[in-house]
mmCIF file with all atom_site columns, C-alpha atoms in Angstrom:
data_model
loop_
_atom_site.group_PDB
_atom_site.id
_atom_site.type_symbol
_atom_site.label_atom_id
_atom_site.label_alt_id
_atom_site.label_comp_id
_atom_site.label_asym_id
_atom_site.label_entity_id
_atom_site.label_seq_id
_atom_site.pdbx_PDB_ins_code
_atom_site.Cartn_x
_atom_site.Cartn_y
_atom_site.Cartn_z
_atom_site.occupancy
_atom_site.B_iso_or_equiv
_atom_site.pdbx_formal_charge
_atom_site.auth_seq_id
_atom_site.auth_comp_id
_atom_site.auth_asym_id
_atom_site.auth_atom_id
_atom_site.pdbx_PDB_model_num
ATOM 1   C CA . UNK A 1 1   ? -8.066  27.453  34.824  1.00 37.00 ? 1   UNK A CA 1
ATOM 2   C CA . UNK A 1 2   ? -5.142  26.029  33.431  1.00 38.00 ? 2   UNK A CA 1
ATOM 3   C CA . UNK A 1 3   ? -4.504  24.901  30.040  1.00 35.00 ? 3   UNK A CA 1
ATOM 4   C CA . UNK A 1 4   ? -2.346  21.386  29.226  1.00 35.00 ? 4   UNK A CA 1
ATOM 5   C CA . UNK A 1 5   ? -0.478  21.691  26.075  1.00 38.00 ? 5   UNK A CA 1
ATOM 6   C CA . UNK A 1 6   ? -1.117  18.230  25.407  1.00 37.00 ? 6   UNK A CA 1
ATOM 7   C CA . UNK A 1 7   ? -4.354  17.625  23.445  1.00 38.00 ? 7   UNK A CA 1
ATOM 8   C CA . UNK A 1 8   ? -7.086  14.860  24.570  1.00 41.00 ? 8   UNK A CA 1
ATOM 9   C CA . UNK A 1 9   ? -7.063  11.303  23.008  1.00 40.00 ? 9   UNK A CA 1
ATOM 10  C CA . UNK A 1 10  ? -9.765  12.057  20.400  1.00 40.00 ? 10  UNK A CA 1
ATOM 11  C CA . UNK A 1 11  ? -8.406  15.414  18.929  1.00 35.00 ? 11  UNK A CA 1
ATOM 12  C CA . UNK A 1 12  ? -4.691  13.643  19.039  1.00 38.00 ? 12  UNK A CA 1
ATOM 13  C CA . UNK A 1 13  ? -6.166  10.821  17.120  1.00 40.00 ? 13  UNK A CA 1
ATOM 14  C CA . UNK A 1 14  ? -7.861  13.013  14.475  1.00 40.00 ? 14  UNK A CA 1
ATOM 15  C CA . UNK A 1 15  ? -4.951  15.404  13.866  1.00 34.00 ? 15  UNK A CA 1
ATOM 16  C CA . UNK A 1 16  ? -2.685  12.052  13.771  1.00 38.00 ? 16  UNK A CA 1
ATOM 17  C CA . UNK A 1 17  ? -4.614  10.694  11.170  1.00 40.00 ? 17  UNK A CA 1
ATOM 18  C CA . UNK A 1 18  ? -4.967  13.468  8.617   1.00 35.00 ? 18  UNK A CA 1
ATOM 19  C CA . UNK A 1 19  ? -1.094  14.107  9.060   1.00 33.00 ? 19  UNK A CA 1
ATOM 20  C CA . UNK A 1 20  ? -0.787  10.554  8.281   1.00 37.00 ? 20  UNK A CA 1
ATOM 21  C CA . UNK A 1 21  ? -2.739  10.942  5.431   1.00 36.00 ? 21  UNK A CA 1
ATOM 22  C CA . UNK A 1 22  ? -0.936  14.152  4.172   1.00 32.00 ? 22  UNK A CA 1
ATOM 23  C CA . UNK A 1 23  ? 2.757   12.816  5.091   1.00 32.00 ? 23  UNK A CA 1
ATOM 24  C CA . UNK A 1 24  ? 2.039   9.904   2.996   1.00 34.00 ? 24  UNK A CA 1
ATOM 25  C CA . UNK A 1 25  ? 0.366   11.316  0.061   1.00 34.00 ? 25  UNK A CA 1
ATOM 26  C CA . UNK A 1 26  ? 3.629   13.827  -0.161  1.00 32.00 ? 26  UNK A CA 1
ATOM 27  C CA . UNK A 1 27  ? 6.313   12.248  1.781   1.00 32.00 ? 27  UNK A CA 1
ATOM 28  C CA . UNK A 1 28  ? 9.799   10.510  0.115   1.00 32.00 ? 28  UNK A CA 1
ATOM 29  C CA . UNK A 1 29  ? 10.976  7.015   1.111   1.00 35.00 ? 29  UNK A CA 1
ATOM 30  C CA . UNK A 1 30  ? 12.402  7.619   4.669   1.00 35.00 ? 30  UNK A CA 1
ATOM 31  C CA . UNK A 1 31  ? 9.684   9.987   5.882   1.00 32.00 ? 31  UNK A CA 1
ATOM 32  C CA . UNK A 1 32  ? 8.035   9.605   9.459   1.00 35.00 ? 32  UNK A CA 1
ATOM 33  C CA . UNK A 1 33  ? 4.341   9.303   9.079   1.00 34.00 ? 33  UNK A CA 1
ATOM 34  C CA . UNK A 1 34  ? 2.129   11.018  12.465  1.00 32.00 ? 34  UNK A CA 1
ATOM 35  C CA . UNK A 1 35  ? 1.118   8.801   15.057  1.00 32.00 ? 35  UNK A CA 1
ATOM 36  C CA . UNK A 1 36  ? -0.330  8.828   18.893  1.00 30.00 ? 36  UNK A CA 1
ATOM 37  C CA . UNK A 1 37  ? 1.580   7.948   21.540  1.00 31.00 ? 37  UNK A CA 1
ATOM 38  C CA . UNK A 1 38  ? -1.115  6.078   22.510  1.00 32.00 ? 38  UNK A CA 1
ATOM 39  C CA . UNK A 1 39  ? -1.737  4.060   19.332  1.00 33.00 ? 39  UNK A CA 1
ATOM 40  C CA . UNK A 1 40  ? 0.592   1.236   18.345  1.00 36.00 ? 40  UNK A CA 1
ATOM 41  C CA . UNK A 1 41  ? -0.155  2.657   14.415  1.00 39.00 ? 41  UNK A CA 1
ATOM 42  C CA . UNK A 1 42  ? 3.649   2.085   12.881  1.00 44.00 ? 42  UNK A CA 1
ATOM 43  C CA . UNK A 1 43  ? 5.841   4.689   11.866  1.00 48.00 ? 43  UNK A CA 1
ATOM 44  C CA . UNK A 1 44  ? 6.765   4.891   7.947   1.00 50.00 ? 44  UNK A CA 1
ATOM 45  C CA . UNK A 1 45  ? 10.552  5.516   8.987   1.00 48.00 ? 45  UNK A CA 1
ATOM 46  C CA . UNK A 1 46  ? 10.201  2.200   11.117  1.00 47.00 ? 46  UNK A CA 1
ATOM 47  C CA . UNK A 1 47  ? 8.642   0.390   7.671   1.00 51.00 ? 47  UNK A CA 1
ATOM 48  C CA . UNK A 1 48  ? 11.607  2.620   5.297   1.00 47.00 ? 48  UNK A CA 1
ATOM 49  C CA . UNK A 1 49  ? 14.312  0.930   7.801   1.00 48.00 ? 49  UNK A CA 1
ATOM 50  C CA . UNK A 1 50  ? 13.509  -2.088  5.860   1.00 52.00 ? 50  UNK A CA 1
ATOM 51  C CA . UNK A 1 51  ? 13.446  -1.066  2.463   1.00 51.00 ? 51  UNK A CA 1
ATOM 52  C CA . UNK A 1 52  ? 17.080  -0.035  0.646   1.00 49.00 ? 52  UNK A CA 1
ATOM 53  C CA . UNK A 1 53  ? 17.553  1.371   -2.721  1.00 45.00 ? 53  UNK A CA 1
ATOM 54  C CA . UNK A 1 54  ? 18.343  -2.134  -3.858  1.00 51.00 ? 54  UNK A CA 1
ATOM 55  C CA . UNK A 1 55  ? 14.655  -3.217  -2.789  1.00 70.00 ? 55  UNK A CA 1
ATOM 56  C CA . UNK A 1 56  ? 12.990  -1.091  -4.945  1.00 85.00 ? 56  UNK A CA 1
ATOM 57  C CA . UNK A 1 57  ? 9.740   -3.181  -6.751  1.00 93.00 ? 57  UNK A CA 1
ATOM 58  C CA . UNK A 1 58  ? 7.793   -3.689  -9.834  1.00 93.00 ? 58  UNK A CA 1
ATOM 59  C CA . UNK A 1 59  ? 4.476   -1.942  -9.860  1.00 95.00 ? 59  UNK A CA 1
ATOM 60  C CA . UNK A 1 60  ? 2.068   -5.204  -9.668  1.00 97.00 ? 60  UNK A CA 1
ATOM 61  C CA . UNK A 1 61  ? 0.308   -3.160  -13.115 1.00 95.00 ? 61  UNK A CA 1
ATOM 62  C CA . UNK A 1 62  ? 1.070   -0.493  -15.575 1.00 82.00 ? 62  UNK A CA 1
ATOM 63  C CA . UNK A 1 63  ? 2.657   1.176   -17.325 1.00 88.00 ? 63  UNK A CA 1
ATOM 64  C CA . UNK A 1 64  ? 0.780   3.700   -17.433 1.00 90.00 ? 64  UNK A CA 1
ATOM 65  C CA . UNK A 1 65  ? 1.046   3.664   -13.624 1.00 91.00 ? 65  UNK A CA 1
ATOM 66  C CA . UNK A 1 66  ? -1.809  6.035   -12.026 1.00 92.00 ? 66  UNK A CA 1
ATOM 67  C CA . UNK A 1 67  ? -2.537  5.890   -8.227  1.00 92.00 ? 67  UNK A CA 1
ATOM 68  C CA . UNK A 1 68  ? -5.940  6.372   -7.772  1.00 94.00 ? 68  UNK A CA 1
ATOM 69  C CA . UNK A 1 69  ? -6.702  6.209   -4.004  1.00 93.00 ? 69  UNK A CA 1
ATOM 70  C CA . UNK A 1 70  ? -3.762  6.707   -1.659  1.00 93.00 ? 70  UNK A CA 1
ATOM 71  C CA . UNK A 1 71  ? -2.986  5.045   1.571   1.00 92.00 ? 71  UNK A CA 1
ATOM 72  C CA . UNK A 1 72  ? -4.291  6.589   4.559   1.00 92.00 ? 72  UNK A CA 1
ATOM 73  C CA . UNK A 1 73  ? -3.051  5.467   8.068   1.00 87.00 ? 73  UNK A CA 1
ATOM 74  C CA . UNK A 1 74  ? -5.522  5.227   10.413  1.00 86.00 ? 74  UNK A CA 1
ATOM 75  C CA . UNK A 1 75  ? -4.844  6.582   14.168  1.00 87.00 ? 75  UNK A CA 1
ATOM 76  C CA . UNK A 1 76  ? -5.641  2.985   15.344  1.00 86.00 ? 76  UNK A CA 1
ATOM 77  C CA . UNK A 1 77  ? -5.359  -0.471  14.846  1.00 81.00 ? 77  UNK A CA 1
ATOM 78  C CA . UNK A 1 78  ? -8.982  -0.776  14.688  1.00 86.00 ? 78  UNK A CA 1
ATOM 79  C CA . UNK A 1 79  ? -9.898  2.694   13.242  1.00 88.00 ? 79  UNK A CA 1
ATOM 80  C CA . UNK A 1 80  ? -11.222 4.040   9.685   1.00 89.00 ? 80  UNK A CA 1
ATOM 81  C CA . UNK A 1 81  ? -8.336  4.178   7.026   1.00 87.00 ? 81  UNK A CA 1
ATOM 82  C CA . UNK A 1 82  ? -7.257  3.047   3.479   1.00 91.00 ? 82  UNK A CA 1
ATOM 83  C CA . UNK A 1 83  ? -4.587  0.029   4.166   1.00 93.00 ? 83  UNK A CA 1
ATOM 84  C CA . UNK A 1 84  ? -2.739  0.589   1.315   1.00 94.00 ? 84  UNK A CA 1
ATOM 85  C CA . UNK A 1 85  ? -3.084  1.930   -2.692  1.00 96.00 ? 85  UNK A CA 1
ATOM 86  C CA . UNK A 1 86  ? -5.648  1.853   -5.472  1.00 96.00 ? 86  UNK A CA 1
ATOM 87  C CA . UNK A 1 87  ? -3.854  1.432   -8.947  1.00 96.00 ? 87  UNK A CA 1
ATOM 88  C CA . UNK A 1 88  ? -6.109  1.789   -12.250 1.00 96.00 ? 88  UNK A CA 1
ATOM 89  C CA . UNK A 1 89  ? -6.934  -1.410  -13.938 1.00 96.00 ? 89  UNK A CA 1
ATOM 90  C CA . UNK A 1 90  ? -9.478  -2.634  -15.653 1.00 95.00 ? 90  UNK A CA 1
ATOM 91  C CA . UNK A 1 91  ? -10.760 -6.690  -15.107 1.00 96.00 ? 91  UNK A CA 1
ATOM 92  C CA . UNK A 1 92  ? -8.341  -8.901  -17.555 1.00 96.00 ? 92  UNK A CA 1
ATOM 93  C CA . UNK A 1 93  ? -4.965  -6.877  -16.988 1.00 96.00 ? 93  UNK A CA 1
ATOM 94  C CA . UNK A 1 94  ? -2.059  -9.517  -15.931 1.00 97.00 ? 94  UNK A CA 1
ATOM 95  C CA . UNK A 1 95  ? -0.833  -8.945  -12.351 1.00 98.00 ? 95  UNK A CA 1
ATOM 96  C CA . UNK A 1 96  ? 2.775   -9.117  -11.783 1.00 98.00 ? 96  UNK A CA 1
ATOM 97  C CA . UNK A 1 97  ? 4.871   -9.555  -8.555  1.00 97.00 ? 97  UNK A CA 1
ATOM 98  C CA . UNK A 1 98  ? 5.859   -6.663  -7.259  1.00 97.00 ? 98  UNK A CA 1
ATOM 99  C CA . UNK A 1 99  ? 9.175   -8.636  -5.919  1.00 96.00 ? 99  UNK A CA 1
ATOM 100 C CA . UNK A 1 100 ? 10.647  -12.088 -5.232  1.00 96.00 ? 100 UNK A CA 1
ATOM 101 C CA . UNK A 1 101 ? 9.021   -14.044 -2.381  1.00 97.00 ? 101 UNK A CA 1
ATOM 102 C CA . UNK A 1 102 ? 6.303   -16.607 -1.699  1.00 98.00 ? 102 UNK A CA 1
ATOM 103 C CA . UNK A 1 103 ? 3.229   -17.067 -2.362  1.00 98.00 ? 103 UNK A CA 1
ATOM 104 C CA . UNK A 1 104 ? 1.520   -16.817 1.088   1.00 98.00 ? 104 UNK A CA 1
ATOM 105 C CA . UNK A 1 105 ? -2.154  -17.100 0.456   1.00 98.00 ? 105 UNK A CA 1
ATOM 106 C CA . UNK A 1 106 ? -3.948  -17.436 -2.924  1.00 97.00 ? 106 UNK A CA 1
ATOM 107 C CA . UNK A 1 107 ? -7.710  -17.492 -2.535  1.00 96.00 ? 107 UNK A CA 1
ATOM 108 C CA . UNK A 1 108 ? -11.057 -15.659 -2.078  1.00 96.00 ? 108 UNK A CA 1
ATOM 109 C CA . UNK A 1 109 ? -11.776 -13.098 1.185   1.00 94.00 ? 109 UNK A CA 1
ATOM 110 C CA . UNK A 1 110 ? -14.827 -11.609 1.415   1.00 91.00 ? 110 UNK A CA 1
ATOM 111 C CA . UNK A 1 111 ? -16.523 -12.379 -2.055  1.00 90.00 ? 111 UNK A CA 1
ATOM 112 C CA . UNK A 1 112 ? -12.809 -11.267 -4.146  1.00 93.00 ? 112 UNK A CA 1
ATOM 113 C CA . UNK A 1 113 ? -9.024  -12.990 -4.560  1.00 96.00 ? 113 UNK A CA 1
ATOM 114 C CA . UNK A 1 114 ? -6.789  -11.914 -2.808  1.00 97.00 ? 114 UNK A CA 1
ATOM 115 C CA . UNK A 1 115 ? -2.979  -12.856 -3.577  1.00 98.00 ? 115 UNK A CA 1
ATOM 116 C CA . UNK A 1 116 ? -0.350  -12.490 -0.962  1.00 98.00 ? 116 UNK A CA 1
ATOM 117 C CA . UNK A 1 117 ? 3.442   -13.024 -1.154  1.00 98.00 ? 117 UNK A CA 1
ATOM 118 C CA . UNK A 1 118 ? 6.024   -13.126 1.509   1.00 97.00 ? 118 UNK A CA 1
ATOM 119 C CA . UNK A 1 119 ? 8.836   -10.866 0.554   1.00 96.00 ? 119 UNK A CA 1
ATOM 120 C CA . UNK A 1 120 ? 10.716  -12.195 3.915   1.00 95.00 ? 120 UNK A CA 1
ATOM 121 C CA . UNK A 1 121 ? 11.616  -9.872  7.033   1.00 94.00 ? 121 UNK A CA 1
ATOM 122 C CA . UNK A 1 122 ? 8.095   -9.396  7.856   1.00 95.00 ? 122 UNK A CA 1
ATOM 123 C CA . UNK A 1 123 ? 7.184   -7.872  4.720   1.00 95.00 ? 123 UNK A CA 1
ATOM 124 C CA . UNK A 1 124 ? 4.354   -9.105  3.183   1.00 97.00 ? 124 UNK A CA 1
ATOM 125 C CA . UNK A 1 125 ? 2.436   -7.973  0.160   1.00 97.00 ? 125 UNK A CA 1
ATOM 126 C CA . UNK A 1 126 ? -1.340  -8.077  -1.081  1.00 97.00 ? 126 UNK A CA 1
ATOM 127 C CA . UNK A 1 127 ? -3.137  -7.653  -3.964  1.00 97.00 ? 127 UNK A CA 1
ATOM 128 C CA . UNK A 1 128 ? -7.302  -7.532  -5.116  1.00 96.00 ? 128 UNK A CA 1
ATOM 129 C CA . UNK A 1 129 ? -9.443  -8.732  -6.586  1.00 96.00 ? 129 UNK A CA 1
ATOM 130 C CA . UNK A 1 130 ? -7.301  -10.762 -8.591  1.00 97.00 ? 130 UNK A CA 1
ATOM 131 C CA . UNK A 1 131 ? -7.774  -14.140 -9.908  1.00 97.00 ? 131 UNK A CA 1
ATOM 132 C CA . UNK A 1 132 ? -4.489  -15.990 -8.778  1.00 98.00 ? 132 UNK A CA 1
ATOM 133 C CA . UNK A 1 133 ? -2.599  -17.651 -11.382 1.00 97.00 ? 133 UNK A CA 1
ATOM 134 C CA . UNK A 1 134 ? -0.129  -19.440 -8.982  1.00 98.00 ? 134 UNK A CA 1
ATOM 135 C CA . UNK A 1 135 ? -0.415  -21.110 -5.519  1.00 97.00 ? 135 UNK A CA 1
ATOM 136 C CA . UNK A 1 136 ? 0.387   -21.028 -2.165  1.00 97.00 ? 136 UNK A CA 1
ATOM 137 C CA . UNK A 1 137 ? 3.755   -21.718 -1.534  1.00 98.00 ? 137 UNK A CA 1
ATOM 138 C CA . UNK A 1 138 ? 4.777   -20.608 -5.188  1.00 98.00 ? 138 UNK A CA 1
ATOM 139 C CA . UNK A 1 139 ? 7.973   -19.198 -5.184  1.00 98.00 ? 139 UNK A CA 1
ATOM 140 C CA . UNK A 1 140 ? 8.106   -15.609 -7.268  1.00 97.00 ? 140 UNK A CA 1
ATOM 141 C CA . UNK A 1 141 ? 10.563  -13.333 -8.970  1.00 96.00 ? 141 UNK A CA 1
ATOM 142 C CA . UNK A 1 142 ? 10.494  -9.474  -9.319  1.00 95.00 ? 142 UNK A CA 1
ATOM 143 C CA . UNK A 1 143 ? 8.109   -9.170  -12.644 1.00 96.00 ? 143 UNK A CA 1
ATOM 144 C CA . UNK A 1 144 ? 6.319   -12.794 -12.384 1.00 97.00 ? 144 UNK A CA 1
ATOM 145 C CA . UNK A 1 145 ? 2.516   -13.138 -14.168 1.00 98.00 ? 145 UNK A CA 1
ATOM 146 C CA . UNK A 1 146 ? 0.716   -14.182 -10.633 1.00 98.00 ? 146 UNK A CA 1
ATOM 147 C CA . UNK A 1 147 ? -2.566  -13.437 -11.461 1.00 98.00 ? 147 UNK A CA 1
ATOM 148 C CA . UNK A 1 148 ? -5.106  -10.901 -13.635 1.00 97.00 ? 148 UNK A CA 1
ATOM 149 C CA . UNK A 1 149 ? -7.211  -8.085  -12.283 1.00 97.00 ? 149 UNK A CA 1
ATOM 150 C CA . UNK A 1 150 ? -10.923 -9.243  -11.452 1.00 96.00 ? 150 UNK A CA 1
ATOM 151 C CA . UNK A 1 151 ? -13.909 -7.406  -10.008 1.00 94.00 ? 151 UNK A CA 1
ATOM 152 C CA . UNK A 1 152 ? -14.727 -7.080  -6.201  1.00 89.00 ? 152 UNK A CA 1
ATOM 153 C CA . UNK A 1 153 ? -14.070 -4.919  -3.073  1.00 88.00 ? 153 UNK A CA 1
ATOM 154 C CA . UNK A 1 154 ? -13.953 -1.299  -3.283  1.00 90.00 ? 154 UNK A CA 1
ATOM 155 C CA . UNK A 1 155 ? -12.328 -1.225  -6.600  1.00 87.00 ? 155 UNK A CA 1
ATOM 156 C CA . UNK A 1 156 ? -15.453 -1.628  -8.735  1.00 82.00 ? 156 UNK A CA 1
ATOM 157 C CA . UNK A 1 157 ? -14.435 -2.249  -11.478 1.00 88.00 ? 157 UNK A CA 1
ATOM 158 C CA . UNK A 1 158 ? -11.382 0.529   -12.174 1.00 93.00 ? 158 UNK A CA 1
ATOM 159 C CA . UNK A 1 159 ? -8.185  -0.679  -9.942  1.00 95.00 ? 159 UNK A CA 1
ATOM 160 C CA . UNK A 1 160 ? -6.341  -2.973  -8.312  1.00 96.00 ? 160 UNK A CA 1
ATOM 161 C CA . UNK A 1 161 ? -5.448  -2.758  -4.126  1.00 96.00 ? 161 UNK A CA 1
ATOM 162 C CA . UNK A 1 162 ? -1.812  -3.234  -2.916  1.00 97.00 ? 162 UNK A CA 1
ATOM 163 C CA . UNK A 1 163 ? -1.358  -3.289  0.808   1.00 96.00 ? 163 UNK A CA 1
ATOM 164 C CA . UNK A 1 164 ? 2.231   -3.798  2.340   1.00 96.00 ? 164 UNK A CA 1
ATOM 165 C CA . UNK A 1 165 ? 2.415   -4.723  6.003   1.00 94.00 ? 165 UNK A CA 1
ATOM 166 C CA . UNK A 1 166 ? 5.151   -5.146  7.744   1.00 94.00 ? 166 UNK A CA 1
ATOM 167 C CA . UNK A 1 167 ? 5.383   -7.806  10.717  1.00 94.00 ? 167 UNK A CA 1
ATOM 168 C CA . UNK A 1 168 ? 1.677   -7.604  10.615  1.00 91.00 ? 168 UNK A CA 1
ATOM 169 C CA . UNK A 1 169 ? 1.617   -3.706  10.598  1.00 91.00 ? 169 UNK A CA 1
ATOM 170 C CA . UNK A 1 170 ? -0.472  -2.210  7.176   1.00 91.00 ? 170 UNK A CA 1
ATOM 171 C CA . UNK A 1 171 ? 2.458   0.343   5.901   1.00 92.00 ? 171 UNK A CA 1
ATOM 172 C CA . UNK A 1 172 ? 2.378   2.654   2.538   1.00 92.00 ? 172 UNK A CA 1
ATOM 173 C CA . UNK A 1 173 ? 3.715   0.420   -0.560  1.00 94.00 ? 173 UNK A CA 1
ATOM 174 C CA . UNK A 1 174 ? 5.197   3.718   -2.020  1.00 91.00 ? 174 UNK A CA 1
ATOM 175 C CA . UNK A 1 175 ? 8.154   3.131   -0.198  1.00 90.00 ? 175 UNK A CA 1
ATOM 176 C CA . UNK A 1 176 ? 9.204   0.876   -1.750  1.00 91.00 ? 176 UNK A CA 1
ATOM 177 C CA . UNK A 1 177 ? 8.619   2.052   -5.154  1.00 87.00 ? 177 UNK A CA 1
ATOM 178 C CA . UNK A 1 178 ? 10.440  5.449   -4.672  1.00 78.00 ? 178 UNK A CA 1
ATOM 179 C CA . UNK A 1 179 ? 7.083   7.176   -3.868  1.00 64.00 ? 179 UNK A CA 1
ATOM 180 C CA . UNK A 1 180 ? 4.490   8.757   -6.436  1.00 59.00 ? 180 UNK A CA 1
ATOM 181 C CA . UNK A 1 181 ? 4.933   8.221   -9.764  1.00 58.00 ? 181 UNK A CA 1
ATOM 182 C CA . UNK A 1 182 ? 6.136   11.150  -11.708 1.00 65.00 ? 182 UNK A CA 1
ATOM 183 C CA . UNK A 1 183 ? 4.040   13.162  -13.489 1.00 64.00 ? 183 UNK A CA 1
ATOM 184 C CA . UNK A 1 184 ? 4.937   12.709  -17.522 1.00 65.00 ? 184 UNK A CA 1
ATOM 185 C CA . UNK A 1 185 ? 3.845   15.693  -19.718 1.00 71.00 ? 185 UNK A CA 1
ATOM 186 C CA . UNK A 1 186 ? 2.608   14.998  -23.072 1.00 70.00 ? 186 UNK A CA 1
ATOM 187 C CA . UNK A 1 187 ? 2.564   17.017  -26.184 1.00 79.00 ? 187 UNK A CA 1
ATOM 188 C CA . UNK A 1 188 ? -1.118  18.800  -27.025 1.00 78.00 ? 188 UNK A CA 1
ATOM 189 C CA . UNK A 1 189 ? -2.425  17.369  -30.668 1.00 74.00 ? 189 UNK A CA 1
ATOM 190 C CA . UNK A 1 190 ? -2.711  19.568  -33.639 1.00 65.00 ? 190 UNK A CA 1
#
């Protein structure tokens, strides 16, 4: 019996997604996230060729900014994953852009508002459940009031989700904010 060092289709496909998952959790702007040859899933160094210093964005909400589901890539196009990031926020907090474009869809999917803006190059932005304050075809700067956080989706009730695709492909938004936000150590009372 001989053994192929090149592992079937389903144990590829696992192993790509949980590096995926791990690479993007702890990876740096430029990183390569894990995929299958066999999956057209895009690379994060394809999606960081895009984004420059000069393009870093706004987080849509905050400050505080806390990240409380991260984006998990999933092996295929039509597999299990996480599409992008959960950010805490409760229903009423104002929704900014997270950079200039515009406004490519402003309206209701699946029972929650959804606001998406065109950052041009293929990159395109989305945000729920959000009420939208502006409408299609809105142009946007960097730090624009577009909308406030409502309830919906898998959220319930505690955060916002921000997915990034690029030329249709769902990448992880923390490249283009610089990655994770830093940790910030407070002083203990009394």
């Amino acid at each position: 019996m001989r053994l192929s060092p090149v592992p079937g289709p389903a144990v590829a496909a696992g192993v790509a997604g949980l590096l995926a998952a791990l690479v993007v959790v702890l990876a740096a702007p430029g990183s390569a996230s894990a995929s299958t040859s066999a999956s057209p899933v895009p690379t994060e160094r394809a999606a960081a060729s895009v984004v420059g210093p000069a393009d870093r964005w706004d987080w849509p909400v905050g400050p505080p900014v806390v990240v409380v589901g991260p984006f998990r890539a999933p092996p295929t196009p039509y597999s299990a994953g996480h599409r992008g990031i959960d950010l805490a926020a409760l229903p009423g907090r104002t929704v900014v852009a997270p950079a200039t474009g515009v406004v490519s869809f402003a309206g209701p999917v699946a029972g929650r508002g959804v606001l998406s803006i065109d950052h041009g190059g293929g990159v395109v932005s989305s945000i729920e459940p959000v009420a939208a304050g502006v409408a299609t075809g809105a142009a946007v700067r960097a730090g624009d009031p577009v909308a406030v956080v409502t309830t919906g989706g898998h959220c319930d009730d505690r955060c916002v989700h921000l997915g990034v695709r690029v030329h249709g492909e769902y990448v992880s938004p923390l490249l283009w904010f610089g990655g994770v936000p830093r940790a910030v150590l407070l002083p203990m009372a009394g």
